[in-house]
Amino acid sequence: MNTFRSAALREAETVSYAEPRPVKPTGILHFTIGVSDLEAGRRFYEDVLGCTYWRQNDTAVFMRAGEDYFVLARSGYHQPPNRGRDTLIHHAFIVDGADFDAAMAHLESRGVEVLLYEDTGHRSFTGRHAYFHDPDGNSIEIIDFHGIG
């Protein structure tokens, strides 16, 4: 007997009720970044951040960073997650340490202002960190990741 409470699950034919147990994620497939313009977002993440275009539909552009995926989605009501120049809520992309200095120069050559730079004192993820905003005010971090602190 299907005893799900959510209408979406009660009406589904490919999920069956089972004895409840905690969710155990095995990884992250992708995350979504809100943008106001899909093409402008795609150009920024390709040309400035060096990510790879995979495919798109009417509301989303699917991108890759190395072997990982992320999605740029146009909702029609995007709001930057931080106020002003804040960077607390951000998406972190790993870069090779040998490329980090050139990446900093590339960002500035493309008109991107680095809002925060840290090279010591990060308690969780060690390495050099640079934070900046994309054209929609989303905060992006690139890190020369050295390991868990």
Tab-separated table of C-alpha atoms in Angstrom:
chain	number	residue	atom	x	y	z
A	1	MET	CA	0.000	0.000	0.000
A	2	ASN	CA	1.349	3.455	-0.969
A	3	THR	CA	1.264	5.508	2.233
A	4	PHE	CA	3.244	8.521	1.028
A	5	ARG	CA	1.774	11.835	2.158
A	6	SER	CA	3.213	13.960	-0.665
A	7	ALA	CA	0.906	14.129	-3.673
A	8	ALA	CA	3.883	13.937	-6.043
A	9	LEU	CA	4.873	10.575	-4.535
A	10	ARG	CA	1.357	9.149	-4.203
A	11	GLU	CA	0.805	9.680	-7.918
A	12	ALA	CA	4.190	8.297	-9.021
A	13	GLU	CA	4.383	4.841	-10.552
A	14	THR	CA	8.148	4.317	-10.220
A	15	VAL	CA	8.552	4.623	-6.433
A	16	SER	CA	7.122	2.322	-3.788
A	17	TYR	CA	6.719	2.895	-0.092
A	18	ALA	CA	9.421	1.192	2.005
A	19	GLU	CA	10.351	1.139	5.660
A	20	PRO	CA	11.828	4.606	6.362
A	21	ARG	CA	15.586	4.957	6.928
A	22	PRO	CA	17.921	7.971	6.747
A	23	VAL	CA	19.087	9.331	3.409
A	24	LYS	CA	22.742	8.444	2.690
A	25	PRO	CA	24.058	10.584	-0.198
A	26	THR	CA	26.953	9.084	-2.129
A	27	GLY	CA	27.979	12.362	-3.765
A	28	ILE	CA	26.730	15.490	-5.458
A	29	LEU	CA	25.668	15.296	-9.086
A	30	HIS	CA	25.281	19.025	-9.649
A	31	PHE	CA	24.316	22.323	-8.091
A	32	THR	CA	22.345	25.157	-9.654
A	33	ILE	CA	23.365	28.788	-9.978
A	34	GLY	CA	20.634	31.311	-10.744
A	35	VAL	CA	21.243	33.704	-13.635
A	36	SER	CA	19.153	36.347	-15.367
A	37	ASP	CA	20.498	35.664	-18.882
A	38	LEU	CA	21.492	32.149	-19.956
A	39	GLU	CA	23.816	33.201	-22.777
A	40	ALA	CA	25.603	35.842	-20.694
A	41	GLY	CA	25.945	33.322	-17.863
A	42	ARG	CA	27.288	30.678	-20.230
A	43	ARG	CA	29.860	33.111	-21.682
A	44	PHE	CA	31.051	34.134	-18.206
A	45	TYR	CA	31.444	30.577	-16.936
A	46	GLU	CA	33.163	29.483	-20.170
A	47	ASP	CA	35.336	32.499	-20.950
A	48	VAL	CA	36.157	33.755	-17.466
A	49	LEU	CA	35.970	30.653	-15.278
A	50	GLY	CA	37.089	28.121	-17.923
A	51	CYS	CA	34.188	25.707	-17.522
A	52	THR	CA	32.842	23.595	-20.384
A	53	TYR	CA	29.402	23.846	-21.977
A	54	TRP	CA	27.539	20.527	-22.089
A	55	ARG	CA	23.993	21.274	-23.300
A	56	GLN	CA	20.991	23.484	-22.653
A	57	ASN	CA	17.224	23.840	-22.816
A	58	ASP	CA	14.875	26.828	-22.539
A	59	THR	CA	15.575	27.492	-18.853
A	60	ALA	CA	18.978	25.964	-18.087
A	61	VAL	CA	22.536	25.612	-19.352
A	62	PHE	CA	24.391	22.500	-18.183
A	63	MET	CA	28.112	23.026	-17.564
A	64	ARG	CA	31.121	20.997	-16.473
A	65	ALA	CA	34.057	21.849	-14.259
A	66	GLY	CA	36.480	18.966	-14.673
A	67	GLU	CA	34.411	15.836	-14.072
A	68	ASP	CA	31.706	17.664	-12.111
A	69	TYR	CA	28.512	19.322	-13.302
A	70	PHE	CA	26.613	22.469	-12.481
A	71	VAL	CA	23.571	24.151	-13.968
A	72	LEU	CA	22.893	27.785	-14.804
A	73	ALA	CA	19.151	28.322	-14.450
A	74	ARG	CA	17.016	31.280	-15.473
A	75	SER	CA	14.033	31.509	-13.163
A	76	GLY	CA	12.882	35.013	-14.015
A	77	TYR	CA	13.243	36.097	-10.386
A	78	HIS	CA	16.946	35.646	-9.571
A	79	GLN	CA	18.245	37.531	-6.545
A	80	PRO	CA	21.937	37.571	-5.570
A	81	PRO	CA	22.393	35.462	-2.417
A	82	ASN	CA	24.745	37.995	-0.784
A	83	ARG	CA	24.383	41.708	-0.164
A	84	GLY	CA	26.738	44.091	-1.929
A	85	ARG	CA	30.311	42.818	-1.950
A	86	ASP	CA	29.731	39.957	0.499
A	87	THR	CA	30.981	36.499	-0.482
A	88	LEU	CA	29.793	34.225	2.326
A	89	ILE	CA	27.326	32.263	0.190
A	90	HIS	CA	29.419	31.061	-2.730
A	91	HIS	CA	30.257	28.242	-5.113
A	92	ALA	CA	33.861	26.986	-4.916
A	93	PHE	CA	35.800	25.757	-7.948
A	94	ILE	CA	39.185	24.025	-7.579
A	95	VAL	CA	42.063	25.155	-9.794
A	96	ASP	CA	45.513	23.635	-10.104
A	97	GLY	CA	48.001	25.461	-7.898
A	98	ALA	CA	50.397	25.940	-10.817
A	99	ASP	CA	47.638	27.856	-12.645
A	100	PHE	CA	46.401	29.961	-9.725
A	101	ASP	CA	48.559	33.068	-10.314
A	102	ALA	CA	47.725	33.140	-14.024
A	103	ALA	CA	44.043	32.672	-13.128
A	104	MET	CA	44.202	35.782	-10.935
A	105	ALA	CA	45.705	37.763	-13.811
A	106	HIS	CA	43.053	36.342	-16.184
A	107	LEU	CA	40.205	37.409	-13.908
A	108	GLU	CA	41.505	40.966	-13.756
A	109	SER	CA	42.165	41.042	-17.520
A	110	ARG	CA	38.476	40.193	-18.012
A	111	GLY	CA	37.344	43.035	-15.749
A	112	VAL	CA	36.550	40.853	-12.726
A	113	GLU	CA	37.304	42.404	-9.349
A	114	VAL	CA	38.616	39.973	-6.750
A	115	LEU	CA	36.647	40.930	-3.644
A	116	LEU	CA	38.498	38.778	-1.126
A	117	TYR	CA	41.814	36.929	-1.205
A	118	GLU	CA	42.957	34.561	1.552
A	119	ASP	CA	46.144	32.531	1.724
A	120	THR	CA	46.238	31.592	5.400
A	121	GLY	CA	43.902	30.935	8.251
A	122	HIS	CA	41.135	29.005	6.502
A	123	ARG	CA	40.144	26.355	9.026
A	124	SER	CA	38.323	23.891	6.776
A	125	PHE	CA	39.834	23.965	3.297
A	126	THR	CA	43.493	24.959	3.107
A	127	GLY	CA	45.076	26.751	0.167
A	128	ARG	CA	44.794	30.062	-1.622
A	129	HIS	CA	41.237	31.375	-2.053
A	130	ALA	CA	39.919	34.154	-4.303
A	131	TYR	CA	36.303	35.327	-4.243
A	132	PHE	CA	34.490	37.416	-6.852
A	133	HIS	CA	31.010	37.873	-8.301
A	134	ASP	CA	29.602	36.688	-11.596
A	135	PRO	CA	27.500	39.156	-13.662
A	136	ASP	CA	24.387	38.235	-11.621
A	137	GLY	CA	26.004	38.860	-8.240
A	138	ASN	CA	26.577	35.186	-7.389
A	139	SER	CA	29.763	34.789	-5.368
A	140	ILE	CA	32.363	32.464	-6.853
A	141	GLU	CA	35.467	31.107	-5.147
A	142	ILE	CA	38.425	29.605	-6.873
A	143	ILE	CA	40.822	27.694	-4.670
A	144	ASP	CA	44.302	26.283	-4.985
A	145	PHE	CA	43.155	23.436	-2.730
A	146	HIS	CA	45.825	21.947	-0.441
A	147	GLY	CA	43.600	19.712	1.655
A	148	ILE	CA	41.287	19.566	4.619
A	149	GLY	CA	42.401	21.744	7.550
